[in-house]
XYZ file of C-alpha atoms in Angstrom:
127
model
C -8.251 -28.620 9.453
C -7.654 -25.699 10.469
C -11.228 -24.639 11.309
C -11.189 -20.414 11.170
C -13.252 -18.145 12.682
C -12.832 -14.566 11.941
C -14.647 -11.632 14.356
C -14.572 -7.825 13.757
C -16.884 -5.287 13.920
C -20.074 -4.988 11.167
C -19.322 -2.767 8.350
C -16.900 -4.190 6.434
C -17.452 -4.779 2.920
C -17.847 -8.005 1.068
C -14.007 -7.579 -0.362
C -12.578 -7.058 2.694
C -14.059 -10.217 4.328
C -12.874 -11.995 1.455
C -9.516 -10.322 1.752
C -8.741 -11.614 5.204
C -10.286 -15.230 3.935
C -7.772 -14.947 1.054
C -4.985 -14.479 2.928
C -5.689 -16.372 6.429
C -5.284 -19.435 3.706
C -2.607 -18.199 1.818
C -0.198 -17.981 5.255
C -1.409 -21.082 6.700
C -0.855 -23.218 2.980
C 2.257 -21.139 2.804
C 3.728 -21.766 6.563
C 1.883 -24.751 7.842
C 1.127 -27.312 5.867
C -2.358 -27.258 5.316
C -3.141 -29.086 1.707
C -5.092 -27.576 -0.645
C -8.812 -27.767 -0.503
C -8.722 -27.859 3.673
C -10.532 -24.204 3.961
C -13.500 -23.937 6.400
C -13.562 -20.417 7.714
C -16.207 -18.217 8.616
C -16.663 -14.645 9.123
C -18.928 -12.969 12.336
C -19.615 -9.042 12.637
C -20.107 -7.376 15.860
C -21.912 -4.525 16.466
C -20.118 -2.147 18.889
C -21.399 -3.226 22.340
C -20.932 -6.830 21.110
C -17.220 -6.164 20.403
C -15.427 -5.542 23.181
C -11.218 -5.347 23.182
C -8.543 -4.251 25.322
C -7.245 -1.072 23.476
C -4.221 -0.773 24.661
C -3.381 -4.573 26.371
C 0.813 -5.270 26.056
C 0.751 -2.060 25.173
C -0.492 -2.348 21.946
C -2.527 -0.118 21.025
C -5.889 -1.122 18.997
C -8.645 0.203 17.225
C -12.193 -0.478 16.074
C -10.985 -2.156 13.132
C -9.421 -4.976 15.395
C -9.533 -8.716 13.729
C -9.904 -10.999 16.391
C -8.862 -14.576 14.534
C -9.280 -18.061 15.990
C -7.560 -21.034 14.256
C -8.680 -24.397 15.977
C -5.976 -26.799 14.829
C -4.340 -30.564 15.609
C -1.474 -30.095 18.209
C 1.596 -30.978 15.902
C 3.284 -28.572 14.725
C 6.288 -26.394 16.913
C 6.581 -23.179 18.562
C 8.567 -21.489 15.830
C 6.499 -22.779 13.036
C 3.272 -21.338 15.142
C 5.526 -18.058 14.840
C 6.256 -18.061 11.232
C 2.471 -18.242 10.615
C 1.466 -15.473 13.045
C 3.849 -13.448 10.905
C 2.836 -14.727 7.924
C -0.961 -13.394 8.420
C -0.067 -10.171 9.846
C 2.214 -9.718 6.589
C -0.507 -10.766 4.200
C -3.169 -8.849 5.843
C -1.180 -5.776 6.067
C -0.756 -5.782 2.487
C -4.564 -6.842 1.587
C -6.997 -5.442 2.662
C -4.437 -3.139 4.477
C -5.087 -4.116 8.503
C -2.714 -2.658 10.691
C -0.465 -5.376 12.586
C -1.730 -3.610 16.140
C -5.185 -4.647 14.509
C -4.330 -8.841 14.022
C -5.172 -10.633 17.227
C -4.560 -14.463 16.447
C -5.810 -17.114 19.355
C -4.507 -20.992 18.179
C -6.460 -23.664 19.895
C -4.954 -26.808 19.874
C -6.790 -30.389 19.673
C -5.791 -33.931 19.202
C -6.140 -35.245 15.748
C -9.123 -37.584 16.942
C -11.018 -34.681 17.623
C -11.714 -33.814 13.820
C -15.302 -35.413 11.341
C -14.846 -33.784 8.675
C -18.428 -35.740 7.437
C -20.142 -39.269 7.756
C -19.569 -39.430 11.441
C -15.674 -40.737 11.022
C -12.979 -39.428 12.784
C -10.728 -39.336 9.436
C -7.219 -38.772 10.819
C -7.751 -41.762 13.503
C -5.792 -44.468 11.905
């Protein structure tokens, strides 16, 4: 858990999808304690009338090579470590494959741990 979901527009190569996998896992093993192994991310492309994006919302101003990332996640962990991993990715990303921070939108949804089978039909973190 985390579950990841990762939008941008089609055209991206193969190393930059795997980039932003690489280091959506890196920030979130690095500033929230996700263990090892716990990686289930996926990638969507959008052509451009499927992609749609306020380009200049907060007055930040966006392009076409926007990352739109959505980590669904248990609701335990506090505001300021939320913080340190939104920083975290737009670090890592701006370094590999070279995103620009304006470019790193990051939605968290939060759900109770009983919300999570991870396989066999269990709910594995209900004790």
């Amino acid at each position: 858990m985390p579950l990841t979901r990762v939008s941008l527009r089609r055209g991206k190569p193969a190393a930059y999808h795997k980039a932003i996998l690489e280091g959506l896992y890196r920030a979130m093993r690095e500033t929230f304690d996700v263990p090892e192994g716990d990686r289930f991310m996926t990638i969507s492309e959008h052509d451009e009338g499927d992609f749609v994006y306020g380009a200049d919302y907060l007055g930040i101003k966006r392009s076409d090579d926007l990352v739109i990332i959505q980590l669904t996640v248990s609701n335990t962990r506090p505001v300021a470590q939320k913080q340190k991993l939104y920083r975290r990715i737009v670090e890592l990303l701006a370094e590999s494959p070279g995103l620009r921070p304006e470019d790193i939108f990051i939605n968290l949804v939060e759900v109770l741990p009983e919300n999570w089978s991870f396989g066999h039909g269990e709910a594995q973190y209900v004790r």
